[in-house]
């Protein structure tokens, strides 16, 4: 058998061709679903490259099952919290990922959710569809505008900055952020101020989570954080479900401690359809589609293959995770 590359989902024909033309034996899950874990643990044995999705858990067991020949894990995502970096390092495996190309798509979706939650879109759509829409009413389904308001960004990386500049165009007056470190250049570009997490939650009208899921950000948005927010606050999460203590969010929304939420990510994914969050009119939920534009996803697929091919040819990986 030739040198083996495993993909946890069926690749686009053009991507398959690129790998096969280079003489690699491509093992991929043939169905329109992701490769079951037991199949992955079996197929990965002896592989040199792995193409995975953010929904695959790439832990110690996977690296051990692969054996010493595995050179690269190439994930079709900017997030990498699904990969055990300690185990990757111990096994001397490089990580390729897909930064930048999904920044615009994800920032657009973050704006969509912020607007949707601020303008009560879920209740409005429901009302229109169910006949609850009886007449024009001056005080019905009134939400909040952006002009003169404060935006709080938790995790002001590429995506967070793109969200802030978009929302400034809607009239946001002040941008504050919290994260690992102060970024003085953001004073110039966005007039953004670094504040404590408590100050951010207390002073922002719109709070967006655009951070990586790390030990520092895990469940930072808990009941206490929501309680600290303004009553009119809109909370949006397009990062990872794990940055939110979801029971705390449910309670905060049920008690109207905040005005609404927009979530593209949840715990777990998919979120069971009978979950209390779905029952709340003030919570809009999308099925983790932040990067889902044709443009972003096509490029992400190409980058994944570029990353694997470079690693297997012992060239510099174009989009390598420095860890
Ligand atoms: C999406 O969530 C990504 O990490 O690419
Ligand atoms: C990652 O979260 C980014 O901002 O690109």
GROMACS .gro file of C-alpha atoms and ligand atoms in nm:
model
  333
    1UNK     CA    1   0.000   0.000   0.000
    2UNK     CA    2   0.107   0.359  -0.065
    3UNK     CA    3   0.155   0.632   0.189
    4UNK     CA    4  -0.172   0.677   0.366
    5UNK     CA    5  -0.381   0.987   0.432
    6UNK     CA    6  -0.706   0.958   0.628
    7UNK     CA    7  -0.992   1.206   0.597
    8UNK     CA    8  -1.278   1.190   0.848
    9UNK     CA    9  -1.521   1.317   0.584
   10UNK     CA   10  -1.544   1.266   0.213
   11UNK     CA   11  -1.334   1.532   0.041
   12UNK     CA   12  -1.440   1.725  -0.267
   13UNK     CA   13  -1.343   1.543  -0.590
   14UNK     CA   14  -1.077   1.805  -0.669
   15UNK     CA   15  -0.916   1.753  -0.328
   16UNK     CA   16  -0.924   1.375  -0.363
   17UNK     CA   17  -0.755   1.410  -0.698
   18UNK     CA   18  -0.478   1.631  -0.564
   19UNK     CA   19  -0.387   1.373  -0.300
   20UNK     CA   20  -0.414   1.075  -0.529
   21UNK     CA   21  -0.209   1.243  -0.801
   22UNK     CA   22   0.073   1.275  -0.550
   23UNK     CA   23   0.052   0.900  -0.499
   24UNK     CA   24  -0.119   0.899  -0.162
   25UNK     CA   25  -0.365   0.633  -0.065
   26UNK     CA   26  -0.668   0.828   0.057
   27UNK     CA   27  -0.890   0.658   0.312
   28UNK     CA   28  -1.210   0.851   0.368
   29UNK     CA   29  -1.547   0.786   0.518
   30UNK     CA   30  -1.773   0.726   0.219
   31UNK     CA   31  -2.101   0.844   0.371
   32UNK     CA   32  -2.237   1.195   0.416
   33UNK     CA   33  -2.146   1.194   0.784
   34UNK     CA   34  -1.825   1.197   0.978
   35UNK     CA   35  -1.616   0.888   1.028
   36UNK     CA   36  -1.719   0.700   1.343
   37UNK     CA   37  -1.452   0.701   1.608
   38UNK     CA   38  -1.390   0.325   1.603
   39UNK     CA   39  -1.335   0.342   1.227
   40UNK     CA   40  -1.096   0.635   1.272
   41UNK     CA   41  -0.899   0.446   1.536
   42UNK     CA   42  -0.869   0.151   1.299
   43UNK     CA   43  -0.802   0.339   0.974
   44UNK     CA   44  -0.550   0.583   1.121
   45UNK     CA   45  -0.301   0.304   1.188
   46UNK     CA   46   0.007   0.369   0.976
   47UNK     CA   47  -0.125   0.694   0.826
   48UNK     CA   48   0.109   0.988   0.767
   49UNK     CA   49  -0.160   1.252   0.744
   50UNK     CA   50  -0.504   1.311   0.893
   51UNK     CA   51  -0.763   1.558   0.766
   52UNK     CA   52  -1.023   1.621   1.036
   53UNK     CA   53  -1.313   1.846   1.129
   54UNK     CA   54  -1.374   2.040   1.449
   55UNK     CA   55  -1.626   1.774   1.551
   56UNK     CA   56  -1.359   1.501   1.564
   57UNK     CA   57  -1.189   1.455   1.898
   58UNK     CA   58  -0.819   1.415   1.823
   59UNK     CA   59  -0.679   1.295   2.153
   60UNK     CA   60  -0.398   1.078   2.284
   61UNK     CA   61  -0.581   0.762   2.180
   62UNK     CA   62  -0.588   0.877   1.817
   63UNK     CA   63  -0.216   0.962   1.816
   64UNK     CA   64  -0.138   0.625   1.973
   65UNK     CA   65  -0.357   0.440   1.725
   66UNK     CA   66  -0.182   0.618   1.438
   67UNK     CA   67   0.166   0.510   1.540
   68UNK     CA   68   0.495   0.690   1.488
   69UNK     CA   69   0.446   0.763   1.116
   70UNK     CA   70   0.183   1.036   1.163
   71UNK     CA   71   0.334   1.368   1.058
   72UNK     CA   72   0.042   1.605   1.037
   73UNK     CA   73  -0.313   1.666   1.152
   74UNK     CA   74  -0.487   1.913   0.923
   75UNK     CA   75  -0.811   2.048   1.064
   76UNK     CA   76  -1.073   2.223   0.853
   77UNK     CA   77  -1.125   2.493   1.115
   78UNK     CA   78  -0.960   2.789   1.280
   79UNK     CA   79  -1.039   2.648   1.624
   80UNK     CA   80  -0.822   2.366   1.756
   81UNK     CA   81  -0.965   2.293   2.101
   82UNK     CA   82  -1.064   1.948   1.969
   83UNK     CA   83  -0.698   1.854   1.930
   84UNK     CA   84  -0.489   1.751   2.231
   85UNK     CA   85  -0.182   1.964   2.165
   86UNK     CA   86   0.019   1.800   2.441
   87UNK     CA   87  -0.033   1.460   2.282
   88UNK     CA   88   0.044   1.607   1.939
   89UNK     CA   89   0.372   1.746   2.068
   90UNK     CA   90   0.467   1.421   2.238
   91UNK     CA   91   0.409   1.241   1.913
   92UNK     CA   92   0.591   1.505   1.711
   93UNK     CA   93   0.288   1.579   1.495
   94UNK     CA   94   0.244   1.915   1.325
   95UNK     CA   95  -0.096   2.084   1.311
   96UNK     CA   96  -0.235   2.261   1.005
   97UNK     CA   97  -0.549   2.476   1.034
   98UNK     CA   98  -0.747   2.735   0.837
   99UNK     CA   99  -0.713   3.085   0.984
  100UNK     CA  100  -0.806   3.414   0.813
  101UNK     CA  101  -1.017   3.279   0.526
  102UNK     CA  102  -1.318   3.237   0.751
  103UNK     CA  103  -1.282   3.566   0.935
  104UNK     CA  104  -1.527   3.758   0.714
  105UNK     CA  105  -1.783   3.479   0.705
  106UNK     CA  106  -1.775   3.432   1.082
  107UNK     CA  107  -1.783   3.806   1.153
  108UNK     CA  108  -2.084   3.843   0.919
  109UNK     CA  109  -2.268   3.567   1.104
  110UNK     CA  110  -2.183   3.724   1.439
  111UNK     CA  111  -2.340   4.050   1.319
  112UNK     CA  112  -2.642   3.855   1.195
  113UNK     CA  113  -2.694   3.695   1.536
  114UNK     CA  114  -2.639   4.025   1.717
  115UNK     CA  115  -2.901   4.196   1.500
  116UNK     CA  116  -3.137   3.900   1.521
  117UNK     CA  117  -3.122   3.891   1.900
  118UNK     CA  118  -3.136   4.270   1.937
  119UNK     CA  119  -3.440   4.299   1.711
  120UNK     CA  120  -3.628   3.995   1.846
  121UNK     CA  121  -3.616   3.822   1.513
  122UNK     CA  122  -3.705   3.478   1.645
  123UNK     CA  123  -4.024   3.600   1.815
  124UNK     CA  124  -4.104   3.808   1.507
  125UNK     CA  125  -4.067   3.521   1.263
  126UNK     CA  126  -4.273   3.298   1.490
  127UNK     CA  127  -4.544   3.564   1.523
  128UNK     CA  128  -4.562   3.617   1.147
  129UNK     CA  129  -4.584   3.246   1.077
  130UNK     CA  130  -4.835   3.153   1.346
  131UNK     CA  131  -5.094   3.427   1.310
  132UNK     CA  132  -4.989   3.600   1.630
  133UNK     CA  133  -4.933   3.898   1.396
  134UNK     CA  134  -5.270   4.066   1.421
  135UNK     CA  135  -5.200   4.430   1.354
  136UNK     CA  136  -4.927   4.692   1.365
  137UNK     CA  137  -4.867   4.780   1.728
  138UNK     CA  138  -4.648   5.067   1.849
  139UNK     CA  139  -4.501   4.874   2.142
  140UNK     CA  140  -4.476   4.528   1.991
  141UNK     CA  141  -4.146   4.341   1.942
  142UNK     CA  142  -3.937   4.645   2.015
  143UNK     CA  143  -3.568   4.575   2.038
  144UNK     CA  144  -3.254   4.780   2.059
  145UNK     CA  145  -3.050   4.987   1.816
  146UNK     CA  146  -2.672   5.015   1.807
  147UNK     CA  147  -2.624   5.389   1.785
  148UNK     CA  148  -2.446   5.527   2.087
  149UNK     CA  149  -2.404   5.186   2.249
  150UNK     CA  150  -2.108   4.993   2.386
  151UNK     CA  151  -1.981   4.670   2.234
  152UNK     CA  152  -1.782   4.428   2.446
  153UNK     CA  153  -1.567   4.176   2.262
  154UNK     CA  154  -1.426   3.878   2.447
  155UNK     CA  155  -1.132   3.755   2.239
  156UNK     CA  156  -1.044   4.032   1.998
  157UNK     CA  157  -0.847   3.832   1.741
  158UNK     CA  158  -0.908   3.853   1.370
  159UNK     CA  159  -1.275   3.765   1.402
  160UNK     CA  160  -1.341   3.990   1.701
  161UNK     CA  161  -1.182   4.286   1.526
  162UNK     CA  162  -1.385   4.222   1.211
  163UNK     CA  163  -1.704   4.213   1.421
  164UNK     CA  164  -1.614   4.539   1.595
  165UNK     CA  165  -1.545   4.724   1.272
  166UNK     CA  166  -1.872   4.598   1.120
  167UNK     CA  167  -2.076   4.701   1.425
  168UNK     CA  168  -1.911   5.043   1.435
  169UNK     CA  169  -2.072   5.099   1.097
  170UNK     CA  170  -2.406   5.041   1.273
  171UNK     CA  171  -2.331   5.323   1.514
  172UNK     CA  172  -2.156   5.151   1.806
  173UNK     CA  173  -1.991   5.426   2.003
  174UNK     CA  174  -1.750   5.249   2.234
  175UNK     CA  175  -1.565   4.920   2.198
  176UNK     CA  176  -1.417   4.742   2.498
  177UNK     CA  177  -1.245   4.407   2.501
  178UNK     CA  178  -1.103   4.147   2.732
  179UNK     CA  179  -0.864   3.868   2.652
  180UNK     CA  180  -0.521   3.730   2.720
  181UNK     CA  181  -0.347   4.062   2.669
  182UNK     CA  182  -0.395   4.425   2.587
  183UNK     CA  183  -0.342   4.510   2.220
  184UNK     CA  184  -0.239   4.877   2.213
  185UNK     CA  185  -0.275   4.895   1.833
  186UNK     CA  186  -0.652   4.853   1.874
  187UNK     CA  187  -0.673   5.196   2.032
  188UNK     CA  188  -0.570   5.337   1.696
  189UNK     CA  189  -0.769   5.109   1.465
  190UNK     CA  190  -1.094   5.066   1.661
  191UNK     CA  191  -1.062   5.308   1.951
  192UNK     CA  192  -1.102   4.995   2.163
  193UNK     CA  193  -1.017   4.982   2.532
  194UNK     CA  194  -0.886   4.684   2.724
  195UNK     CA  195  -1.093   4.629   3.040
  196UNK     CA  196  -1.145   4.359   3.301
  197UNK     CA  197  -1.400   4.087   3.233
  198UNK     CA  198  -1.623   4.228   3.506
  199UNK     CA  199  -1.609   4.577   3.362
  200UNK     CA  200  -1.683   4.445   3.015
  201UNK     CA  201  -1.989   4.250   3.125
  202UNK     CA  202  -2.115   4.538   3.342
  203UNK     CA  203  -2.075   4.815   3.085
  204UNK     CA  204  -2.154   4.659   2.745
  205UNK     CA  205  -2.487   4.664   2.567
  206UNK     CA  206  -2.375   4.398   2.320
  207UNK     CA  207  -2.134   4.126   2.425
  208UNK     CA  208  -1.980   3.897   2.167
  209UNK     CA  209  -1.764   3.593   2.236
  210UNK     CA  210  -1.507   3.547   1.960
  211UNK     CA  211  -1.236   3.382   2.169
  212UNK     CA  212  -1.067   3.045   2.152
  213UNK     CA  213  -1.182   2.787   2.406
  214UNK     CA  214  -0.896   2.760   2.655
  215UNK     CA  215  -0.869   2.693   3.029
  216UNK     CA  216  -0.896   3.073   3.080
  217UNK     CA  217  -1.216   3.111   2.876
  218UNK     CA  218  -1.390   2.786   2.971
  219UNK     CA  219  -1.735   2.877   3.106
  220UNK     CA  220  -1.636   3.240   3.177
  221UNK     CA  221  -1.991   3.326   3.080
  222UNK     CA  222  -2.160   3.181   3.387
  223UNK     CA  223  -2.470   3.287   3.577
  224UNK     CA  224  -2.271   3.539   3.777
  225UNK     CA  225  -2.140   3.699   3.455
  226UNK     CA  226  -2.490   3.722   3.308
  227UNK     CA  227  -2.620   3.866   3.634
  228UNK     CA  228  -2.351   4.130   3.610
  229UNK     CA  229  -2.471   4.234   3.262
  230UNK     CA  230  -2.718   4.511   3.189
  231UNK     CA  231  -3.086   4.413   3.161
  232UNK     CA  232  -3.079   4.523   2.798
  233UNK     CA  233  -2.763   4.324   2.718
  234UNK     CA  234  -2.749   4.102   2.412
  235UNK     CA  235  -2.506   3.811   2.437
  236UNK     CA  236  -2.373   3.645   2.121
  237UNK     CA  237  -2.147   3.341   2.101
  238UNK     CA  238  -1.987   3.234   1.774
  239UNK     CA  239  -1.677   3.091   1.946
  240UNK     CA  240  -1.731   2.760   2.122
  241UNK     CA  241  -2.017   2.634   2.336
  242UNK     CA  242  -1.766   2.561   2.611
  243UNK     CA  243  -1.707   2.930   2.690
  244UNK     CA  244  -2.061   2.940   2.832
  245UNK     CA  245  -2.201   2.769   3.139
  246UNK     CA  246  -2.517   2.684   2.950
  247UNK     CA  247  -2.737   2.617   3.253
  248UNK     CA  248  -2.639   2.962   3.377
  249UNK     CA  249  -2.742   3.112   3.044
  250UNK     CA  250  -3.078   2.933   3.046
  251UNK     CA  251  -3.147   3.063   3.396
  252UNK     CA  252  -3.038   3.418   3.307
  253UNK     CA  253  -3.264   3.423   3.000
  254UNK     CA  254  -3.558   3.272   3.186
  255UNK     CA  255  -3.520   3.534   3.457
  256UNK     CA  256  -3.479   3.811   3.197
  257UNK     CA  257  -3.147   3.914   3.350
  258UNK     CA  258  -3.040   3.994   2.993
  259UNK     CA  259  -3.249   4.085   2.690
  260UNK     CA  260  -3.147   3.811   2.452
  261UNK     CA  261  -2.887   3.577   2.314
  262UNK     CA  262  -2.766   3.460   1.976
  263UNK     CA  263  -2.573   3.134   1.964
  264UNK     CA  264  -2.398   2.963   1.676
  265UNK     CA  265  -2.231   2.717   1.913
  266UNK     CA  266  -2.372   2.512   2.200
  267UNK     CA  267  -2.295   2.224   2.434
  268UNK     CA  268  -2.340   1.965   2.300
  269UNK     CA  269  -2.360   1.999   1.923
  270UNK     CA  270  -2.614   1.930   1.793
  271UNK     CA  271  -2.819   2.066   2.081
  272UNK     CA  272  -3.109   1.824   2.157
  273UNK     CA  273  -3.429   1.966   2.008
  274UNK     CA  274  -3.604   1.951   2.346
  275UNK     CA  275  -3.340   2.170   2.510
  276UNK     CA  276  -3.486   2.460   2.715
  277UNK     CA  277  -3.288   2.714   2.506
  278UNK     CA  278  -3.506   2.632   2.205
  279UNK     CA  279  -3.819   2.719   2.401
  280UNK     CA  280  -3.701   3.072   2.473
  281UNK     CA  281  -3.826   3.341   2.237
  282UNK     CA  282  -3.526   3.558   2.325
  283UNK     CA  283  -3.262   3.308   2.219
  284UNK     CA  284  -3.174   3.258   1.850
  285UNK     CA  285  -2.976   2.944   1.775
  286UNK     CA  286  -2.793   2.848   1.458
  287UNK     CA  287  -2.624   2.512   1.393
  288UNK     CA  288  -2.254   2.611   1.398
  289UNK     CA  289  -2.245   2.773   1.055
  290UNK     CA  290  -2.011   3.066   1.125
  291UNK     CA  291  -1.773   2.984   0.843
  292UNK     CA  292  -2.041   2.848   0.612
  293UNK     CA  293  -2.004   3.060   0.302
  294UNK     CA  294  -1.924   2.897  -0.031
  295UNK     CA  295  -1.614   3.116  -0.052
  296UNK     CA  296  -1.478   3.031   0.292
  297UNK     CA  297  -1.551   2.659   0.281
  298UNK     CA  298  -1.399   2.607  -0.064
  299UNK     CA  299  -1.083   2.783   0.044
  300UNK     CA  300  -1.075   2.595   0.375
  301UNK     CA  301  -1.091   2.263   0.188
  302UNK     CA  302  -0.800   2.365  -0.035
  303UNK     CA  303  -0.596   2.484   0.262
  304UNK     CA  304  -0.647   2.152   0.439
  305UNK     CA  305  -0.502   1.965   0.144
  306UNK     CA  306  -0.221   2.222   0.101
  307UNK     CA  307  -0.127   2.171   0.465
  308UNK     CA  308  -0.121   1.791   0.440
  309UNK     CA  309   0.070   1.783   0.112
  310UNK     CA  310   0.334   2.026   0.236
  311UNK     CA  311   0.389   1.827   0.556
  312UNK     CA  312   0.416   1.498   0.375
  313UNK     CA  313   0.664   1.643   0.125
  314UNK     CA  314   0.866   1.780   0.419
  315UNK     CA  315   0.798   2.136   0.306
  316UNK     CA  316   0.692   2.425   0.523
  317UNK     CA  317   0.323   2.393   0.612
  318UNK     CA  318   0.152   2.707   0.477
  319UNK     CA  319  -0.096   2.743   0.766
  320UNK     CA  320   0.079   2.582   1.057
  321UNK     CA  321  -0.033   2.618   1.414
  322UNK     CA  322   0.248   2.747   1.631
  323UNK     CA  323   0.213   2.564   1.957
  324LIG     C1  324  -1.527   2.703   1.339
  324LIG     O1  325  -1.584   2.698   1.443
  324LIG     C2  326  -1.386   2.690   1.325
  324LIG     O2  327  -1.315   2.673   1.425
  324LIG     O3  328  -1.339   2.693   1.210
  325LIG     C1  329  -0.964   3.310   1.574
  325LIG     O1  330  -1.043   3.296   1.666
  325LIG     C2  331  -0.956   3.429   1.492
  325LIG     O2  332  -0.994   3.536   1.542
  325LIG     O3  333  -0.917   3.414   1.376
   0.00000   0.00000   0.00000
